[in-house]
mmCIF file with all atom_site columns, C-alpha atoms in Angstrom:
data_model
loop_
_atom_site.group_PDB
_atom_site.id
_atom_site.type_symbol
_atom_site.label_atom_id
_atom_site.label_alt_id
_atom_site.label_comp_id
_atom_site.label_asym_id
_atom_site.label_entity_id
_atom_site.label_seq_id
_atom_site.pdbx_PDB_ins_code
_atom_site.Cartn_x
_atom_site.Cartn_y
_atom_site.Cartn_z
_atom_site.occupancy
_atom_site.B_iso_or_equiv
_atom_site.pdbx_formal_charge
_atom_site.auth_seq_id
_atom_site.auth_comp_id
_atom_site.auth_asym_id
_atom_site.auth_atom_id
_atom_site.pdbx_PDB_model_num
ATOM 1   C CA . MET A 1 1   ? 169.170 -35.399 46.998 1.00 56.00 ? 1   MET A CA 1
ATOM 2   C CA . LYS A 1 2   ? 168.495 -33.613 50.289 1.00 61.00 ? 2   LYS A CA 1
ATOM 3   C CA . GLU A 1 3   ? 166.033 -31.202 48.668 1.00 68.00 ? 3   GLU A CA 1
ATOM 4   C CA . ASN A 1 4   ? 164.128 -34.182 47.204 1.00 65.00 ? 4   ASN A CA 1
ATOM 5   C CA . LEU A 1 5   ? 163.323 -35.392 50.731 1.00 65.00 ? 5   LEU A CA 1
ATOM 6   C CA . LYS A 1 6   ? 161.042 -32.368 51.151 1.00 72.00 ? 6   LYS A CA 1
ATOM 7   C CA . LYS A 1 7   ? 159.043 -32.947 47.958 1.00 83.00 ? 7   LYS A CA 1
ATOM 8   C CA . PRO A 1 8   ? 155.718 -34.760 48.516 1.00 86.00 ? 8   PRO A CA 1
ATOM 9   C CA . VAL A 1 9   ? 155.983 -36.819 45.307 1.00 91.00 ? 9   VAL A CA 1
ATOM 10  C CA . PHE A 1 10  ? 159.422 -38.080 46.314 1.00 89.00 ? 10  PHE A CA 1
ATOM 11  C CA . ARG A 1 11  ? 158.183 -38.915 49.817 1.00 90.00 ? 11  ARG A CA 1
ATOM 12  C CA . LEU A 1 12  ? 155.153 -40.767 48.457 1.00 92.00 ? 12  LEU A CA 1
ATOM 13  C CA . THR A 1 13  ? 157.275 -42.717 45.987 1.00 93.00 ? 13  THR A CA 1
ATOM 14  C CA . LEU A 1 14  ? 159.926 -43.661 48.528 1.00 92.00 ? 14  LEU A CA 1
ATOM 15  C CA . GLY A 1 15  ? 157.159 -44.441 51.034 1.00 93.00 ? 15  GLY A CA 1
ATOM 16  C CA . ALA A 1 16  ? 155.517 -46.819 48.562 1.00 95.00 ? 16  ALA A CA 1
ATOM 17  C CA . ILE A 1 17  ? 158.830 -48.559 47.873 1.00 96.00 ? 17  ILE A CA 1
ATOM 18  C CA . PHE A 1 18  ? 159.641 -48.954 51.570 1.00 95.00 ? 18  PHE A CA 1
ATOM 19  C CA . ILE A 1 19  ? 156.113 -50.149 52.399 1.00 96.00 ? 19  ILE A CA 1
ATOM 20  C CA . ALA A 1 20  ? 156.478 -52.751 49.650 1.00 97.00 ? 20  ALA A CA 1
ATOM 21  C CA . LEU A 1 21  ? 159.867 -53.769 51.058 1.00 96.00 ? 21  LEU A CA 1
ATOM 22  C CA . SER A 1 22  ? 158.431 -54.071 54.577 1.00 96.00 ? 22  SER A CA 1
ATOM 23  C CA . THR A 1 23  ? 155.513 -56.085 53.245 1.00 96.00 ? 23  THR A CA 1
ATOM 24  C CA . VAL A 1 24  ? 157.803 -58.549 51.458 1.00 96.00 ? 24  VAL A CA 1
ATOM 25  C CA . LEU A 1 25  ? 160.047 -58.828 54.533 1.00 96.00 ? 25  LEU A CA 1
ATOM 26  C CA . SER A 1 26  ? 156.982 -59.503 56.704 1.00 95.00 ? 26  SER A CA 1
ATOM 27  C CA . MET A 1 27  ? 156.367 -62.636 54.654 1.00 94.00 ? 27  MET A CA 1
ATOM 28  C CA . ILE A 1 28  ? 159.797 -64.034 55.519 1.00 94.00 ? 28  ILE A CA 1
ATOM 29  C CA . LYS A 1 29  ? 159.125 -65.681 58.860 1.00 92.00 ? 29  LYS A CA 1
ATOM 30  C CA . ILE A 1 30  ? 161.972 -66.868 61.039 1.00 92.00 ? 30  ILE A CA 1
ATOM 31  C CA . TYR A 1 31  ? 159.534 -68.223 63.616 1.00 90.00 ? 31  TYR A CA 1
ATOM 32  C CA . GLU A 1 32  ? 155.738 -68.468 63.447 1.00 88.00 ? 32  GLU A CA 1
ATOM 33  C CA . PRO A 1 33  ? 153.630 -69.510 66.448 1.00 86.00 ? 33  PRO A CA 1
ATOM 34  C CA . PRO A 1 34  ? 150.423 -71.502 65.807 1.00 81.00 ? 34  PRO A CA 1
ATOM 35  C CA . LEU A 1 35  ? 147.889 -68.738 66.578 1.00 75.00 ? 35  LEU A CA 1
ATOM 36  C CA . GLY A 1 36  ? 149.364 -65.858 64.590 1.00 80.00 ? 36  GLY A CA 1
ATOM 37  C CA . GLY A 1 37  ? 152.267 -63.462 64.883 1.00 85.00 ? 37  GLY A CA 1
ATOM 38  C CA . GLY A 1 38  ? 155.845 -64.306 64.105 1.00 89.00 ? 38  GLY A CA 1
ATOM 39  C CA . VAL A 1 39  ? 159.441 -63.202 64.022 1.00 92.00 ? 39  VAL A CA 1
ATOM 40  C CA . THR A 1 40  ? 160.208 -61.681 60.633 1.00 94.00 ? 40  THR A CA 1
ATOM 41  C CA . LEU A 1 41  ? 163.339 -60.647 58.805 1.00 91.00 ? 41  LEU A CA 1
ATOM 42  C CA . PHE A 1 42  ? 163.528 -56.953 59.840 1.00 95.00 ? 42  PHE A CA 1
ATOM 43  C CA . SER A 1 43  ? 160.089 -56.221 58.377 1.00 95.00 ? 43  SER A CA 1
ATOM 44  C CA . MET A 1 44  ? 159.553 -53.068 60.457 1.00 95.00 ? 44  MET A CA 1
ATOM 45  C CA . LEU A 1 45  ? 162.959 -51.540 59.774 1.00 95.00 ? 45  LEU A CA 1
ATOM 46  C CA . PRO A 1 46  ? 162.118 -49.856 56.426 1.00 95.00 ? 46  PRO A CA 1
ATOM 47  C CA . ILE A 1 47  ? 159.097 -48.160 58.049 1.00 96.00 ? 47  ILE A CA 1
ATOM 48  C CA . ILE A 1 48  ? 161.244 -47.000 60.961 1.00 93.00 ? 48  ILE A CA 1
ATOM 49  C CA . MET A 1 49  ? 163.842 -45.656 58.516 1.00 91.00 ? 49  MET A CA 1
ATOM 50  C CA . LEU A 1 50  ? 161.184 -43.571 56.762 1.00 90.00 ? 50  LEU A CA 1
ATOM 51  C CA . VAL A 1 51  ? 159.968 -42.198 60.058 1.00 90.00 ? 51  VAL A CA 1
ATOM 52  C CA . GLY A 1 52  ? 163.514 -40.999 60.680 1.00 83.00 ? 52  GLY A CA 1
ATOM 53  C CA . MET A 1 53  ? 163.921 -39.497 57.217 1.00 84.00 ? 53  MET A CA 1
ATOM 54  C CA . PHE A 1 54  ? 160.530 -37.800 56.907 1.00 86.00 ? 54  PHE A CA 1
ATOM 55  C CA . GLY A 1 55  ? 159.621 -36.975 60.480 1.00 84.00 ? 55  GLY A CA 1
ATOM 56  C CA . PHE A 1 56  ? 156.826 -37.910 62.827 1.00 87.00 ? 56  PHE A CA 1
ATOM 57  C CA . LYS A 1 57  ? 153.774 -36.748 60.794 1.00 89.00 ? 57  LYS A CA 1
ATOM 58  C CA . TRP A 1 58  ? 154.791 -38.402 57.534 1.00 89.00 ? 58  TRP A CA 1
ATOM 59  C CA . GLY A 1 59  ? 156.059 -41.389 59.496 1.00 89.00 ? 59  GLY A CA 1
ATOM 60  C CA . MET A 1 60  ? 152.695 -41.907 61.175 1.00 93.00 ? 60  MET A CA 1
ATOM 61  C CA . GLY A 1 61  ? 150.977 -41.739 57.774 1.00 94.00 ? 61  GLY A CA 1
ATOM 62  C CA . ILE A 1 62  ? 153.398 -44.259 56.306 1.00 95.00 ? 62  ILE A CA 1
ATOM 63  C CA . ALA A 1 63  ? 153.026 -46.549 59.332 1.00 96.00 ? 63  ALA A CA 1
ATOM 64  C CA . PHE A 1 64  ? 149.225 -46.312 59.037 1.00 97.00 ? 64  PHE A CA 1
ATOM 65  C CA . THR A 1 65  ? 149.390 -47.230 55.348 1.00 96.00 ? 65  THR A CA 1
ATOM 66  C CA . TYR A 1 66  ? 151.619 -50.192 56.204 1.00 97.00 ? 66  TYR A CA 1
ATOM 67  C CA . SER A 1 67  ? 149.092 -51.266 58.847 1.00 97.00 ? 67  SER A CA 1
ATOM 68  C CA . VAL A 1 68  ? 146.321 -51.339 56.243 1.00 97.00 ? 68  VAL A CA 1
ATOM 69  C CA . PHE A 1 69  ? 148.437 -53.562 53.985 1.00 96.00 ? 69  PHE A CA 1
ATOM 70  C CA . GLN A 1 70  ? 149.201 -55.916 56.892 1.00 95.00 ? 70  GLN A CA 1
ATOM 71  C CA . MET A 1 71  ? 145.494 -56.098 57.698 1.00 95.00 ? 71  MET A CA 1
ATOM 72  C CA . LEU A 1 72  ? 144.511 -56.796 54.094 1.00 95.00 ? 72  LEU A CA 1
ATOM 73  C CA . LEU A 1 73  ? 147.132 -59.523 53.754 1.00 94.00 ? 73  LEU A CA 1
ATOM 74  C CA . SER A 1 74  ? 145.764 -61.283 56.851 1.00 92.00 ? 74  SER A CA 1
ATOM 75  C CA . PHE A 1 75  ? 142.091 -60.582 56.181 1.00 92.00 ? 75  PHE A CA 1
ATOM 76  C CA . GLY A 1 76  ? 141.116 -64.081 55.047 1.00 89.00 ? 76  GLY A CA 1
ATOM 77  C CA . GLU A 1 77  ? 143.038 -65.790 57.826 1.00 88.00 ? 77  GLU A CA 1
ATOM 78  C CA . VAL A 1 78  ? 141.494 -63.577 60.508 1.00 88.00 ? 78  VAL A CA 1
ATOM 79  C CA . LEU A 1 79  ? 137.996 -64.163 59.106 1.00 89.00 ? 79  LEU A CA 1
ATOM 80  C CA . SER A 1 80  ? 138.555 -67.926 59.435 1.00 87.00 ? 80  SER A CA 1
ATOM 81  C CA . TRP A 1 81  ? 139.127 -67.686 63.197 1.00 83.00 ? 81  TRP A CA 1
ATOM 82  C CA . GLY A 1 82  ? 135.398 -67.700 63.948 1.00 84.00 ? 82  GLY A CA 1
ATOM 83  C CA . LEU A 1 83  ? 135.324 -64.426 65.869 1.00 86.00 ? 83  LEU A CA 1
ATOM 84  C CA . THR A 1 84  ? 132.122 -62.524 66.538 1.00 89.00 ? 84  THR A CA 1
ATOM 85  C CA . PRO A 1 85  ? 131.612 -59.339 64.495 1.00 92.00 ? 85  PRO A CA 1
ATOM 86  C CA . LEU A 1 86  ? 132.582 -57.134 67.454 1.00 93.00 ? 86  LEU A CA 1
ATOM 87  C CA . THR A 1 87  ? 135.764 -59.077 68.264 1.00 91.00 ? 87  THR A CA 1
ATOM 88  C CA . LEU A 1 88  ? 136.603 -59.191 64.566 1.00 93.00 ? 88  LEU A CA 1
ATOM 89  C CA . ILE A 1 89  ? 136.431 -55.391 64.318 1.00 94.00 ? 89  ILE A CA 1
ATOM 90  C CA . ALA A 1 90  ? 138.442 -55.018 67.543 1.00 93.00 ? 90  ALA A CA 1
ATOM 91  C CA . THR A 1 91  ? 141.055 -57.432 66.189 1.00 93.00 ? 91  THR A CA 1
ATOM 92  C CA . PHE A 1 92  ? 141.432 -55.485 62.962 1.00 95.00 ? 92  PHE A CA 1
ATOM 93  C CA . LEU A 1 93  ? 141.603 -52.152 64.785 1.00 96.00 ? 93  LEU A CA 1
ATOM 94  C CA . ILE A 1 94  ? 143.973 -53.132 67.608 1.00 96.00 ? 94  ILE A CA 1
ATOM 95  C CA . ASP A 1 95  ? 145.995 -56.066 66.252 1.00 94.00 ? 95  ASP A CA 1
ATOM 96  C CA . TYR A 1 96  ? 146.558 -54.517 62.828 1.00 96.00 ? 96  TYR A CA 1
ATOM 97  C CA . ILE A 1 97  ? 145.733 -50.826 62.434 1.00 97.00 ? 97  ILE A CA 1
ATOM 98  C CA . LEU A 1 98  ? 146.929 -49.662 65.861 1.00 97.00 ? 98  LEU A CA 1
ATOM 99  C CA . ALA A 1 99  ? 149.704 -52.252 66.275 1.00 97.00 ? 99  ALA A CA 1
ATOM 100 C CA . TYR A 1 100 ? 151.463 -51.263 63.051 1.00 97.00 ? 100 TYR A CA 1
ATOM 101 C CA . THR A 1 101 ? 150.642 -47.555 63.141 1.00 97.00 ? 101 THR A CA 1
ATOM 102 C CA . VAL A 1 102 ? 152.474 -47.186 66.474 1.00 97.00 ? 102 VAL A CA 1
ATOM 103 C CA . LEU A 1 103 ? 155.688 -47.834 64.531 1.00 96.00 ? 103 LEU A CA 1
ATOM 104 C CA . GLY A 1 104 ? 155.470 -44.148 63.678 1.00 94.00 ? 104 GLY A CA 1
ATOM 105 C CA . PHE A 1 105 ? 156.306 -43.376 67.313 1.00 94.00 ? 105 PHE A CA 1
ATOM 106 C CA . ALA A 1 106 ? 159.892 -44.374 66.508 1.00 92.00 ? 106 ALA A CA 1
ATOM 107 C CA . GLY A 1 107 ? 160.277 -40.766 65.350 1.00 88.00 ? 107 GLY A CA 1
ATOM 108 C CA . LEU A 1 108 ? 159.626 -39.250 68.766 1.00 88.00 ? 108 LEU A CA 1
ATOM 109 C CA . PHE A 1 109 ? 163.293 -39.352 69.771 1.00 87.00 ? 109 PHE A CA 1
ATOM 110 C CA . TYR A 1 110 ? 165.046 -38.879 66.417 1.00 84.00 ? 110 TYR A CA 1
ATOM 111 C CA . LYS A 1 111 ? 166.161 -35.356 67.286 1.00 83.00 ? 111 LYS A CA 1
ATOM 112 C CA . LYS A 1 112 ? 168.198 -36.859 70.135 1.00 87.00 ? 112 LYS A CA 1
ATOM 113 C CA . GLY A 1 113 ? 170.565 -38.400 67.600 1.00 85.00 ? 113 GLY A CA 1
ATOM 114 C CA . TYR A 1 114 ? 171.729 -41.965 67.338 1.00 88.00 ? 114 TYR A CA 1
ATOM 115 C CA . ILE A 1 115 ? 170.658 -42.962 70.874 1.00 92.00 ? 115 ILE A CA 1
ATOM 116 C CA . GLY A 1 116 ? 167.235 -41.440 70.208 1.00 91.00 ? 116 GLY A CA 1
ATOM 117 C CA . ILE A 1 117 ? 166.901 -43.571 67.080 1.00 89.00 ? 117 ILE A CA 1
ATOM 118 C CA . VAL A 1 118 ? 167.672 -46.745 69.003 1.00 92.00 ? 118 VAL A CA 1
ATOM 119 C CA . ILE A 1 119 ? 165.364 -45.829 71.908 1.00 94.00 ? 119 ILE A CA 1
ATOM 120 C CA . GLY A 1 120 ? 162.579 -44.745 69.540 1.00 93.00 ? 120 GLY A CA 1
ATOM 121 C CA . THR A 1 121 ? 162.850 -48.005 67.611 1.00 94.00 ? 121 THR A CA 1
ATOM 122 C CA . ALA A 1 122 ? 162.684 -50.119 70.777 1.00 96.00 ? 122 ALA A CA 1
ATOM 123 C CA . LEU A 1 123 ? 159.743 -48.050 72.052 1.00 96.00 ? 123 LEU A CA 1
ATOM 124 C CA . ALA A 1 124 ? 157.782 -48.329 68.803 1.00 96.00 ? 124 ALA A CA 1
ATOM 125 C CA . VAL A 1 125 ? 158.155 -52.102 68.575 1.00 96.00 ? 125 VAL A CA 1
ATOM 126 C CA . PHE A 1 126 ? 157.365 -52.420 72.299 1.00 97.00 ? 126 PHE A CA 1
ATOM 127 C CA . LEU A 1 127 ? 154.148 -50.448 71.718 1.00 97.00 ? 127 LEU A CA 1
ATOM 128 C CA . ARG A 1 128 ? 153.282 -52.936 68.992 1.00 96.00 ? 128 ARG A CA 1
ATOM 129 C CA . PHE A 1 129 ? 153.777 -55.710 71.564 1.00 97.00 ? 129 PHE A CA 1
ATOM 130 C CA . VAL A 1 130 ? 151.416 -53.897 73.955 1.00 97.00 ? 130 VAL A CA 1
ATOM 131 C CA . CYS A 1 131 ? 148.699 -53.874 71.275 1.00 97.00 ? 131 CYS A CA 1
ATOM 132 C CA . HIS A 1 132 ? 149.055 -57.614 70.709 1.00 95.00 ? 132 HIS A CA 1
ATOM 133 C CA . TYR A 1 133 ? 149.159 -58.235 74.463 1.00 96.00 ? 133 TYR A CA 1
ATOM 134 C CA . ILE A 1 134 ? 145.867 -56.358 74.942 1.00 95.00 ? 134 ILE A CA 1
ATOM 135 C CA . THR A 1 135 ? 144.072 -58.352 72.248 1.00 93.00 ? 135 THR A CA 1
ATOM 136 C CA . GLY A 1 136 ? 145.534 -61.536 73.686 1.00 91.00 ? 136 GLY A CA 1
ATOM 137 C CA . VAL A 1 137 ? 143.981 -60.755 77.059 1.00 92.00 ? 137 VAL A CA 1
ATOM 138 C CA . PHE A 1 138 ? 140.613 -59.395 75.972 1.00 90.00 ? 138 PHE A CA 1
ATOM 139 C CA . ILE A 1 139 ? 139.882 -61.079 72.630 1.00 88.00 ? 139 ILE A CA 1
ATOM 140 C CA . PHE A 1 140 ? 141.915 -64.237 72.256 1.00 83.00 ? 140 PHE A CA 1
ATOM 141 C CA . ASP A 1 141 ? 141.325 -65.403 75.818 1.00 78.00 ? 141 ASP A CA 1
ATOM 142 C CA . ILE A 1 142 ? 138.903 -67.889 74.230 1.00 78.00 ? 142 ILE A CA 1
ATOM 143 C CA . TRP A 1 143 ? 141.918 -69.958 73.166 1.00 74.00 ? 143 TRP A CA 1
ATOM 144 C CA . CYS A 1 144 ? 143.735 -69.654 76.470 1.00 74.00 ? 144 CYS A CA 1
ATOM 145 C CA . GLU A 1 145 ? 144.352 -73.032 78.093 1.00 79.00 ? 145 GLU A CA 1
ATOM 146 C CA . TRP A 1 146 ? 146.024 -71.500 81.148 1.00 80.00 ? 146 TRP A CA 1
ATOM 147 C CA . ASP A 1 147 ? 144.399 -70.317 84.358 1.00 83.00 ? 147 ASP A CA 1
ATOM 148 C CA . ASN A 1 148 ? 145.937 -66.870 83.982 1.00 91.00 ? 148 ASN A CA 1
ATOM 149 C CA . VAL A 1 149 ? 145.091 -65.187 80.634 1.00 92.00 ? 149 VAL A CA 1
ATOM 150 C CA . TRP A 1 150 ? 147.338 -62.201 81.483 1.00 94.00 ? 150 TRP A CA 1
ATOM 151 C CA . LEU A 1 151 ? 150.377 -64.455 81.822 1.00 93.00 ? 151 LEU A CA 1
ATOM 152 C CA . TYR A 1 152 ? 149.375 -66.495 78.776 1.00 92.00 ? 152 TYR A CA 1
ATOM 153 C CA . SER A 1 153 ? 149.166 -63.378 76.589 1.00 92.00 ? 153 SER A CA 1
ATOM 154 C CA . LEU A 1 154 ? 152.508 -62.155 77.951 1.00 95.00 ? 154 LEU A CA 1
ATOM 155 C CA . VAL A 1 155 ? 154.237 -65.457 77.202 1.00 93.00 ? 155 VAL A CA 1
ATOM 156 C CA . TYR A 1 156 ? 152.583 -66.036 73.817 1.00 92.00 ? 156 TYR A CA 1
ATOM 157 C CA . ASN A 1 157 ? 153.081 -62.521 72.455 1.00 93.00 ? 157 ASN A CA 1
ATOM 158 C CA . GLY A 1 158 ? 156.440 -62.122 74.168 1.00 94.00 ? 158 GLY A CA 1
ATOM 159 C CA . ALA A 1 159 ? 157.702 -65.295 72.473 1.00 94.00 ? 159 ALA A CA 1
ATOM 160 C CA . TYR A 1 160 ? 157.673 -63.586 69.089 1.00 94.00 ? 160 TYR A CA 1
ATOM 161 C CA . MET A 1 161 ? 157.649 -59.874 69.949 1.00 95.00 ? 161 MET A CA 1
ATOM 162 C CA . LEU A 1 162 ? 160.715 -59.923 72.233 1.00 96.00 ? 162 LEU A CA 1
ATOM 163 C CA . PRO A 1 163 ? 162.896 -61.306 69.401 1.00 95.00 ? 163 PRO A CA 1
ATOM 164 C CA . GLU A 1 164 ? 161.278 -58.738 67.049 1.00 95.00 ? 164 GLU A CA 1
ATOM 165 C CA . ILE A 1 165 ? 162.147 -55.915 69.475 1.00 96.00 ? 165 ILE A CA 1
ATOM 166 C CA . ILE A 1 166 ? 165.721 -57.136 69.806 1.00 96.00 ? 166 ILE A CA 1
ATOM 167 C CA . LEU A 1 167 ? 166.291 -57.795 66.082 1.00 95.00 ? 167 LEU A CA 1
ATOM 168 C CA . THR A 1 168 ? 164.673 -54.565 64.905 1.00 96.00 ? 168 THR A CA 1
ATOM 169 C CA . THR A 1 169 ? 166.532 -52.466 67.479 1.00 95.00 ? 169 THR A CA 1
ATOM 170 C CA . ILE A 1 170 ? 169.856 -54.089 66.561 1.00 96.00 ? 170 ILE A CA 1
ATOM 171 C CA . GLY A 1 171 ? 169.035 -53.627 62.870 1.00 95.00 ? 171 GLY A CA 1
ATOM 172 C CA . ALA A 1 172 ? 168.293 -49.932 63.458 1.00 93.00 ? 172 ALA A CA 1
ATOM 173 C CA . ALA A 1 173 ? 171.457 -49.550 65.546 1.00 94.00 ? 173 ALA A CA 1
ATOM 174 C CA . VAL A 1 174 ? 173.538 -51.007 62.704 1.00 94.00 ? 174 VAL A CA 1
ATOM 175 C CA . ILE A 1 175 ? 171.829 -49.356 59.739 1.00 92.00 ? 175 ILE A CA 1
ATOM 176 C CA . PHE A 1 176 ? 171.717 -45.860 61.249 1.00 89.00 ? 176 PHE A CA 1
ATOM 177 C CA . LYS A 1 177 ? 175.490 -46.030 61.821 1.00 91.00 ? 177 LYS A CA 1
ATOM 178 C CA . LEU A 1 178 ? 176.109 -46.356 58.079 1.00 88.00 ? 178 LEU A CA 1
ATOM 179 C CA . PRO A 1 179 ? 177.479 -43.154 56.511 1.00 87.00 ? 179 PRO A CA 1
ATOM 180 C CA . GLN A 1 180 ? 175.006 -43.372 53.614 1.00 82.00 ? 180 GLN A CA 1
ATOM 181 C CA . ILE A 1 181 ? 172.052 -43.338 56.019 1.00 80.00 ? 181 ILE A CA 1
ATOM 182 C CA . LYS A 1 182 ? 173.597 -40.618 58.197 1.00 75.00 ? 182 LYS A CA 1
ATOM 183 C CA . LYS A 1 183 ? 173.463 -38.253 55.182 1.00 73.00 ? 183 LYS A CA 1
ATOM 184 C CA . PHE A 1 184 ? 169.682 -38.569 55.014 1.00 66.00 ? 184 PHE A CA 1
ATOM 185 C CA . MET A 1 185 ? 169.273 -38.221 58.738 1.00 65.00 ? 185 MET A CA 1
ATOM 186 C CA . ALA A 1 186 ? 171.395 -35.087 59.144 1.00 58.00 ? 186 ALA A CA 1
#
């Protein structure tokens, strides 16, 4: 099985399966705020697992592919928000492509062992939060009813991304302790 991990066809096949799994999990919302986002049922964990199994380069490619699927699934909804063409493009690039591609950064610390996996996972999901925070400040400020758009974006995006960071990091901490997963990671 270990030699299969190095074969491109195996990686592509497993990548497709895990992207599909992440996509289905992203549709199971535990909490969904009114203006987008939401706490999902470990939707980023399969992508983070692949980053650990295949390394940073493959992981970034898989995370990018996942970002495209997330964008396509939300395409109609985002178009209905009434954004200008420029803000629409920025939303797709930052809130979808960049926000989900940064999940590949979970692989930066994998060589540090178990602690590196946990830190890398928390970092990757935090970077996703940063992307959403930026669009909240510079694009979605039009919906801000507060005096301070910076605080509004922090509270709004933090309300769903903080639980995502915690749940995904705990999920990674648990799943990467399993002996079956340790075989792939060794």
